mmCIF file of C-alpha atoms and ligand atoms in Angstrom:
data_model
loop_
_atom_site.group_PDB
_atom_site.id
_atom_site.type_symbol
_atom_site.label_atom_id
_atom_site.label_comp_id
_atom_site.label_asym_id
_atom_site.label_seq_id
_atom_site.Cartn_x
_atom_site.Cartn_y
_atom_site.Cartn_z
ATOM 1 C CA MET A 45 8.252 7.337 14.147
ATOM 2 C CA LEU A 46 6.601 3.991 13.451
ATOM 3 C CA VAL A 47 2.793 3.983 13.729
ATOM 4 C CA ASN A 48 -0.054 1.859 12.844
ATOM 5 C CA MET A 49 -2.467 2.589 10.069
ATOM 6 C CA ASN A 50 -5.293 3.836 12.534
ATOM 7 C CA GLU A 51 -3.315 6.525 13.623
ATOM 8 C CA ILE A 52 -3.457 8.087 9.951
ATOM 9 C CA LEU A 53 -6.301 6.688 8.340
ATOM 10 C CA MET A 54 -9.180 7.581 10.658
ATOM 11 C CA LYS A 55 -8.389 11.338 9.988
ATOM 12 C CA ALA A 56 -7.962 10.827 6.214
ATOM 13 C CA LYS A 57 -11.659 9.037 6.208
ATOM 14 C CA LYS A 58 -13.046 11.854 8.119
ATOM 15 C CA GLU A 59 -11.469 14.728 6.358
ATOM 16 C CA LYS A 60 -12.095 12.929 2.753
ATOM 17 C CA TYR A 61 -8.340 12.634 1.697
ATOM 18 C CA ALA A 62 -6.283 9.316 0.771
ATOM 19 C CA VAL A 63 -2.890 8.546 2.355
ATOM 20 C CA PRO A 64 -0.557 6.694 -0.320
ATOM 21 C CA HIS A 65 0.600 3.306 0.347
ATOM 22 C CA LEU A 66 3.875 3.088 -1.753
ATOM 23 C CA ASN A 67 5.470 -0.315 -2.246
ATOM 24 C CA ILE A 68 9.080 -0.467 -1.631
ATOM 25 C CA ASN A 69 11.961 -2.613 -3.083
ATOM 26 C CA ASN A 70 15.030 -1.768 -1.913
ATOM 27 C CA LEU A 71 16.878 0.809 0.533
ATOM 28 C CA GLU A 72 17.075 3.370 -1.984
ATOM 29 C CA TRP A 73 13.444 3.579 -2.700
ATOM 30 C CA SER A 74 12.699 3.695 0.860
ATOM 31 C CA LYS A 75 15.058 6.688 1.290
ATOM 32 C CA TYR A 76 13.513 8.647 -1.774
ATOM 33 C CA ILE A 77 9.748 7.983 -0.429
ATOM 34 C CA LEU A 78 10.796 8.804 3.080
ATOM 35 C CA GLU A 79 12.697 12.008 2.069
ATOM 36 C CA LYS A 80 10.005 13.265 -0.038
ATOM 37 C CA CYS A 81 7.031 12.668 2.279
ATOM 38 C CA GLU A 82 9.180 14.422 4.912
ATOM 39 C CA GLU A 83 9.505 17.289 2.503
ATOM 40 C CA GLN A 84 5.714 17.268 2.282
ATOM 41 C CA LYS A 85 5.186 16.566 5.499
ATOM 42 C CA ILE A 86 2.528 14.049 5.051
ATOM 43 C CA PRO A 87 2.319 10.609 6.667
ATOM 44 C CA ILE A 88 3.060 7.533 4.555
ATOM 45 C CA ILE A 89 2.413 3.794 4.489
ATOM 46 C CA LEU A 90 5.451 1.694 3.129
ATOM 47 C CA GLY A 91 4.015 -1.377 1.618
ATOM 48 C CA VAL A 92 6.074 -4.433 1.530
ATOM 49 C CA SER A 93 5.057 -7.480 -0.383
ATOM 50 C CA GLU A 94 6.148 -11.013 0.636
ATOM 51 C CA SER A 95 8.215 -11.217 -2.399
ATOM 52 C CA ALA A 96 9.931 -7.992 -1.915
ATOM 53 C CA ALA A 97 10.568 -8.868 1.951
ATOM 54 C CA LYS A 98 12.267 -11.986 0.629
ATOM 55 C CA TYR A 99 14.291 -10.101 -1.880
ATOM 56 C CA MET A 100 15.410 -7.618 0.724
ATOM 57 C CA GLY A 101 16.748 -10.355 2.956
ATOM 58 C CA GLY A 102 13.539 -10.496 5.418
ATOM 59 C CA PHE A 103 11.170 -8.832 7.819
ATOM 60 C CA LYS A 104 13.850 -8.020 10.418
ATOM 61 C CA THR A 105 16.552 -6.477 7.878
ATOM 62 C CA ILE A 106 13.300 -4.132 6.581
ATOM 63 C CA THR A 107 12.232 -3.070 10.013
ATOM 64 C CA GLN A 108 15.927 -2.315 11.168
ATOM 65 C CA MET A 109 16.595 -0.629 7.556
ATOM 66 C CA ILE A 110 13.280 1.619 7.884
ATOM 67 C CA LYS A 111 14.096 2.577 11.596
ATOM 68 C CA GLY A 112 17.573 3.354 10.853
ATOM 69 C CA LEU A 113 16.498 5.474 7.949
ATOM 70 C CA ILE A 114 14.038 7.384 10.202
ATOM 71 C CA GLU A 115 16.692 8.168 12.572
ATOM 72 C CA ASP A 116 19.424 9.206 10.229
ATOM 73 C CA LEU A 117 17.524 11.125 7.852
ATOM 74 C CA LYS A 118 15.716 12.852 10.965
ATOM 75 C CA ILE A 119 12.042 11.761 9.705
ATOM 76 C CA THR A 120 9.386 13.427 11.786
ATOM 77 C CA ILE A 121 6.257 12.292 9.769
ATOM 78 C CA PRO A 122 4.151 9.136 10.783
ATOM 79 C CA VAL A 123 5.595 6.394 8.948
ATOM 80 C CA CYS A 124 3.539 3.079 8.762
ATOM 81 C CA LEU A 125 5.492 -0.033 7.724
ATOM 82 C CA HIS A 126 3.058 -2.620 6.340
ATOM 83 C CA LEU A 127 2.798 -6.003 5.056
ATOM 84 C CA ASP A 128 1.055 -6.170 1.836
ATOM 85 C CA HIS A 129 -1.179 -8.928 0.740
ATOM 86 C CA GLY A 130 0.167 -11.440 3.460
ATOM 87 C CA SER A 131 -0.977 -14.824 2.356
ATOM 88 C CA ASN A 132 -1.226 -16.841 5.493
ATOM 89 C CA ILE A 133 -1.445 -16.149 9.188
ATOM 90 C CA GLU A 134 2.073 -17.379 9.907
ATOM 91 C CA VAL A 135 3.624 -14.523 7.567
ATOM 92 C CA CYS A 136 1.570 -11.861 9.076
ATOM 93 C CA LYS A 137 2.638 -13.098 12.600
ATOM 94 C CA LYS A 138 6.074 -13.021 11.458
ATOM 95 C CA ALA A 139 6.168 -9.624 10.328
ATOM 96 C CA ILE A 140 4.499 -8.456 13.306
ATOM 97 C CA ASP A 141 7.208 -10.192 15.563
ATOM 98 C CA ALA A 142 9.853 -8.772 13.403
ATOM 99 C CA GLY A 143 8.497 -4.842 14.098
ATOM 100 C CA PHE A 144 6.065 -3.936 11.472
ATOM 101 C CA SER A 145 3.587 -1.792 12.704
ATOM 102 C CA SER A 146 0.661 -3.047 10.198
ATOM 103 C CA VAL A 147 -0.220 -6.114 8.378
ATOM 104 C CA MET A 148 -2.755 -7.140 5.477
ATOM 105 C CA ILE A 149 -4.045 -10.732 5.813
ATOM 106 C CA ASP A 150 -5.124 -11.447 2.199
ATOM 107 C CA ALA A 151 -7.319 -14.464 2.481
ATOM 108 C CA SER A 152 -9.619 -13.437 -0.520
ATOM 109 C CA LYS A 153 -8.937 -16.562 -2.513
ATOM 110 C CA HIS A 154 -10.614 -18.613 0.179
ATOM 111 C CA GLU A 155 -14.312 -18.843 0.689
ATOM 112 C CA LEU A 156 -15.914 -15.857 2.984
ATOM 113 C CA SER A 157 -16.046 -18.262 6.191
ATOM 114 C CA GLU A 158 -12.244 -18.942 5.862
ATOM 115 C CA ASN A 159 -11.260 -15.492 5.034
ATOM 116 C CA ILE A 160 -13.129 -14.408 8.233
ATOM 117 C CA ARG A 161 -11.435 -17.041 10.239
ATOM 118 C CA MET A 162 -7.945 -16.304 8.979
ATOM 119 C CA THR A 163 -8.609 -12.480 9.524
ATOM 120 C CA LYS A 164 -9.914 -13.014 12.946
ATOM 121 C CA GLU A 165 -6.867 -14.894 14.105
ATOM 122 C CA VAL A 166 -4.417 -12.234 12.714
ATOM 123 C CA VAL A 167 -6.560 -9.383 14.253
ATOM 124 C CA GLU A 168 -6.547 -11.135 17.729
ATOM 125 C CA TYR A 169 -2.826 -11.547 17.560
ATOM 126 C CA ALA A 170 -2.061 -7.989 16.030
ATOM 127 C CA HIS A 171 -4.353 -6.030 18.470
ATOM 128 C CA LYS A 172 -2.569 -7.173 21.306
ATOM 129 C CA LYS A 173 0.437 -5.515 20.214
ATOM 130 C CA GLY A 174 -0.995 -2.372 18.934
ATOM 131 C CA ILE A 175 -0.683 -3.485 15.096
ATOM 132 C CA SER A 176 -3.200 -2.547 12.681
ATOM 133 C CA VAL A 177 -4.729 -5.086 10.047
ATOM 134 C CA GLU A 178 -6.290 -4.669 6.559
ATOM 135 C CA ALA A 179 -8.221 -7.474 5.256
ATOM 136 C CA GLU A 180 -9.576 -7.855 1.440
ATOM 137 C CA VAL A 181 -13.316 -8.919 0.501
ATOM 138 C CA GLY A 182 -14.047 -10.325 -3.112
ATOM 139 C CA HIS A 183 -10.914 -10.649 -4.939
ATOM 140 C CA ILE A 184 -8.939 -7.590 -6.510
ATOM 141 C CA GLY A 185 -7.127 -9.577 -9.149
ATOM 142 C CA GLY A 186 -4.818 -8.427 -12.132
ATOM 143 C CA SER A 187 -1.397 -9.055 -12.143
ATOM 144 C CA GLU A 188 1.234 -8.766 -9.213
ATOM 145 C CA ASP A 189 4.612 -10.548 -8.478
ATOM 146 C CA ASN A 190 4.139 -12.523 -11.779
ATOM 147 C CA ILE A 191 0.658 -13.889 -10.513
ATOM 148 C CA THR A 192 -2.434 -13.108 -12.595
ATOM 149 C CA SER A 193 -5.848 -13.681 -11.195
ATOM 150 C CA THR A 194 -9.318 -12.312 -12.075
ATOM 151 C CA ILE A 195 -11.557 -9.910 -10.364
ATOM 152 C CA GLU A 196 -14.362 -10.653 -8.290
ATOM 153 C CA ASN A 197 -16.186 -7.779 -7.046
ATOM 154 C CA ALA A 198 -17.141 -7.849 -3.220
ATOM 155 C CA THR A 199 -20.802 -7.275 -1.778
ATOM 156 C CA LEU A 200 -21.953 -5.264 0.992
ATOM 157 C CA GLU A 201 -23.153 -8.315 2.997
ATOM 158 C CA GLU A 202 -19.656 -9.906 2.628
ATOM 159 C CA CYS A 203 -17.979 -6.606 3.916
ATOM 160 C CA LYS A 204 -20.357 -6.373 6.575
ATOM 161 C CA LYS A 205 -20.018 -9.973 7.715
ATOM 162 C CA LEU A 206 -16.167 -9.706 7.783
ATOM 163 C CA TYR A 207 -16.005 -6.504 9.419
ATOM 164 C CA GLU A 208 -18.625 -7.266 12.007
ATOM 165 C CA GLN A 209 -16.889 -10.789 12.883
ATOM 166 C CA THR A 210 -13.266 -9.527 12.739
ATOM 167 C CA LYS A 211 -13.107 -5.936 13.973
ATOM 168 C CA VAL A 212 -10.366 -5.592 11.382
ATOM 169 C CA ASP A 213 -9.008 -1.792 11.037
ATOM 170 C CA ALA A 214 -9.153 -1.279 7.193
ATOM 171 C CA LEU A 215 -11.148 -3.154 4.328
ATOM 172 C CA ALA A 216 -9.927 -3.449 0.758
ATOM 173 C CA PRO A 217 -13.171 -4.405 -0.882
ATOM 174 C CA ALA A 218 -12.624 -5.521 -4.685
ATOM 175 C CA LEU A 219 -14.881 -2.923 -6.749
ATOM 176 C CA GLY A 220 -13.295 -3.211 -10.396
ATOM 177 C CA SER A 221 -9.678 -1.922 -9.770
ATOM 178 C CA ALA A 222 -6.831 -4.531 -10.291
ATOM 179 C CA HIS A 223 -2.923 -4.678 -9.709
ATOM 180 C CA GLY A 224 -0.474 -4.080 -12.782
ATOM 181 C CA ILE A 225 -1.172 -2.291 -15.860
ATOM 182 C CA TYR A 226 -4.860 -1.916 -17.091
ATOM 183 C CA LYS A 227 -5.622 -3.335 -20.470
ATOM 184 C CA GLN A 228 -8.948 -1.147 -20.517
ATOM 185 C CA LYS A 229 -10.033 1.517 -18.471
ATOM 186 C CA PRO A 230 -11.071 0.514 -14.962
ATOM 187 C CA LYS A 231 -14.688 0.641 -14.081
ATOM 188 C CA LEU A 232 -15.281 0.989 -10.225
ATOM 189 C CA ASP A 233 -18.268 0.530 -8.470
ATOM 190 C CA PHE A 234 -18.543 4.111 -6.835
ATOM 191 C CA GLU A 235 -22.283 3.554 -5.778
ATOM 192 C CA LEU A 236 -21.314 0.243 -3.768
ATOM 193 C CA MET A 237 -18.335 1.933 -2.542
ATOM 194 C CA LYS A 238 -20.280 4.809 -1.052
ATOM 195 C CA ILE A 239 -22.840 2.410 0.616
ATOM 196 C CA ILE A 240 -19.923 0.239 2.091
ATOM 197 C CA ASN A 241 -18.310 3.540 3.541
ATOM 198 C CA LYS A 242 -21.478 4.643 5.164
ATOM 199 C CA GLU A 243 -22.308 1.009 6.323
ATOM 200 C CA ILE A 244 -18.653 0.171 8.011
ATOM 201 C CA PRO A 245 -16.916 2.589 10.283
ATOM 202 C CA ILE A 246 -13.445 1.700 9.239
ATOM 203 C CA PRO A 247 -11.486 3.443 6.180
ATOM 204 C CA LEU A 248 -11.437 1.691 2.883
ATOM 205 C CA VAL A 249 -8.546 0.811 0.861
ATOM 206 C CA LEU A 250 -8.142 0.927 -2.953
ATOM 207 C CA HIS A 251 -5.761 -1.428 -4.408
ATOM 208 C CA GLY A 252 -4.174 -1.228 -7.999
ATOM 209 C CA GLY A 253 -3.927 2.493 -7.714
ATOM 210 C CA SER A 254 -1.462 2.692 -10.729
ATOM 211 C CA GLY A 255 -3.353 3.985 -14.057
ATOM 212 C CA ILE A 256 -6.656 4.662 -12.652
ATOM 213 C CA PRO A 257 -7.602 7.894 -14.070
ATOM 214 C CA ASP A 258 -7.297 10.895 -12.032
ATOM 215 C CA ASP A 259 -11.053 11.701 -12.185
ATOM 216 C CA GLN A 260 -11.737 8.153 -10.839
ATOM 217 C CA ILE A 261 -9.304 8.595 -7.956
ATOM 218 C CA LYS A 262 -10.955 11.767 -6.994
ATOM 219 C CA LYS A 263 -14.228 10.344 -7.088
ATOM 220 C CA ALA A 264 -13.040 7.318 -5.049
ATOM 221 C CA ILE A 265 -11.887 9.347 -2.277
ATOM 222 C CA SER A 266 -15.168 11.121 -2.332
ATOM 223 C CA CYS A 267 -16.703 8.070 -1.882
ATOM 224 C CA GLY A 268 -14.664 7.161 1.101
ATOM 225 C CA ILE A 269 -11.151 5.645 0.064
ATOM 226 C CA ALA A 270 -8.726 6.565 2.490
ATOM 227 C CA LYS A 271 -5.616 4.513 1.325
ATOM 228 C CA ILE A 272 -4.584 4.233 -2.029
ATOM 229 C CA ASN A 273 -1.947 1.574 -2.968
ATOM 230 C CA VAL A 274 0.554 2.326 -5.701
ATOM 231 C CA ASN A 275 3.309 0.084 -6.815
ATOM 232 C CA THR A 276 3.399 -0.559 -10.690
ATOM 233 C CA ASP A 277 3.340 3.429 -11.320
ATOM 234 C CA LEU A 278 6.647 3.851 -9.574
ATOM 235 C CA GLN A 279 8.298 0.993 -10.953
ATOM 236 C CA ILE A 280 7.674 2.304 -14.580
ATOM 237 C CA VAL A 281 8.568 5.968 -13.907
ATOM 238 C CA TRP A 282 11.982 4.656 -12.144
ATOM 239 C CA SER A 283 12.948 2.050 -14.983
ATOM 240 C CA LYS A 284 12.083 4.506 -17.642
ATOM 241 C CA ALA A 285 14.758 7.003 -15.986
ATOM 242 C CA VAL A 286 17.299 4.231 -15.394
ATOM 243 C CA ARG A 287 17.014 2.793 -19.022
ATOM 244 C CA LYS A 288 17.597 6.314 -20.355
ATOM 245 C CA TYR A 289 20.696 6.995 -17.886
ATOM 246 C CA LEU A 290 21.961 3.680 -18.870
ATOM 247 C CA ASN A 291 21.585 4.401 -22.813
ATOM 248 C CA GLU A 292 22.913 7.802 -22.430
ATOM 249 C CA ASN A 293 25.985 6.674 -20.257
ATOM 250 C CA GLU A 294 27.354 3.684 -21.316
ATOM 251 C CA ASN A 295 30.684 4.134 -19.545
ATOM 252 C CA ILE A 296 29.178 4.257 -16.062
ATOM 253 C CA TYR A 297 29.214 1.455 -13.704
ATOM 254 C CA ASP A 298 28.937 2.711 -10.256
ATOM 255 C CA PRO A 299 25.587 1.169 -8.972
ATOM 256 C CA ARG A 300 24.848 4.221 -6.677
ATOM 257 C CA LYS A 301 24.647 6.282 -10.011
ATOM 258 C CA ILE A 302 22.792 3.652 -11.889
ATOM 259 C CA ILE A 303 20.165 3.088 -9.235
ATOM 260 C CA GLY A 304 20.142 6.853 -8.235
ATOM 261 C CA SER A 305 19.391 7.873 -11.826
ATOM 262 C CA GLY A 306 15.545 7.239 -11.103
ATOM 263 C CA GLU A 307 15.519 9.157 -7.770
ATOM 264 C CA LEU A 308 14.118 12.230 -9.563
ATOM 265 C CA SER A 309 11.259 10.372 -11.496
ATOM 266 C CA ILE A 310 10.208 8.724 -8.351
ATOM 267 C CA LYS A 311 10.135 11.929 -6.080
ATOM 268 C CA GLN A 312 8.331 14.004 -8.904
ATOM 269 C CA ARG A 313 5.767 11.187 -9.202
ATOM 270 C CA ILE A 314 5.117 11.339 -5.496
ATOM 271 C CA ASP A 315 4.516 14.750 -5.605
ATOM 272 C CA GLU A 316 1.888 14.307 -8.422
ATOM 273 C CA ILE A 317 0.179 11.533 -6.316
ATOM 274 C CA VAL A 318 0.179 13.716 -2.890
ATOM 275 C CA THR A 319 -1.546 16.331 -4.983
ATOM 276 C CA LEU A 320 -4.144 14.178 -6.608
ATOM 277 C CA PHE A 321 -4.821 12.253 -3.266
ATOM 278 C CA GLY A 322 -5.287 15.703 -1.381
ATOM 279 C CA THR A 323 -3.073 14.083 1.381
ATOM 280 C CA LYS A 324 -2.923 16.352 4.656
ATOM 281 C CA ARG A 325 -0.627 16.708 7.309
HETATM 282 P P1 13P B 157 -0.392 -1.380 -8.535
HETATM 283 O O1 13P B 157 0.782 -2.155 -8.805
HETATM 284 O O2 13P B 157 -1.623 -1.739 -9.719
HETATM 285 O O3 13P B 157 -0.348 -0.065 -8.303
HETATM 286 O O4 13P B 157 -1.121 -2.017 -7.330
HETATM 287 C C1 13P B 157 -0.524 -2.018 -6.018
HETATM 288 C C2 13P B 157 -1.255 -2.644 -5.010
HETATM 289 O O5 13P B 157 -2.412 -2.471 -4.980
HETATM 290 C C3 13P B 157 -0.270 -3.243 -4.014
HETATM 291 O O6 13P B 157 -1.187 -3.745 -2.991
#
């Protein structure tokens, strides 16, 4: 069943656990993630970046693919199909029109007033259709989709202003995490995280989940993080397994065997993530 984020994140915020947002890249990854989460009986947020959407053919293809997998694999857990880092209003509307159950409008590269204006317009469009919206305050930065940018931490005032003026459903404040591989240990601002969580009644999102030490992940969850985005981590474990398989099996050319040689590594990593995040049914 495709659901919006609110149905799974409000419970996570209240009960202090995090729901994984795992980015998908193709049919196989989507299938592995759905199968594993069904086995674990936990809700899941499937994140789709704009470039991943383009790679897979487009939003309609992805919606049909996920709906088809849910039906064929008899998936019973709540599944949220979420646009990750939508860069403009049009792309968010397009994902919603194609059947996505949730979108992120990432207007964090603009001034706060413009971020608020864009977020508000997406929220108005989305809420009429029962679709949830995530926004970003400050700028998370790091390296994603071959684009590198620097971190700009959010402030409490910015978060409050954006929430109050837009009534967005989930908020990703930049508090020291970054996308991609960390060159140094990340330094998250847990104090501010705690305060934002107290002052704003919606779930908080932690981007750049790959490579954050376990103790910091646990602390972030205790400070109010209810959704953690993980992308690079699964890419690394999958590519390591596939590289090993290709090196050891030079005569194999069946793409199903090649792509599938990374299945176990993804599923094992999801088990670890779910345990770490304390994700509940
Ligand atoms: P990582 O690739 O660092 O895990 O970040 C993922 C993310 O935040 C997607 O929005």
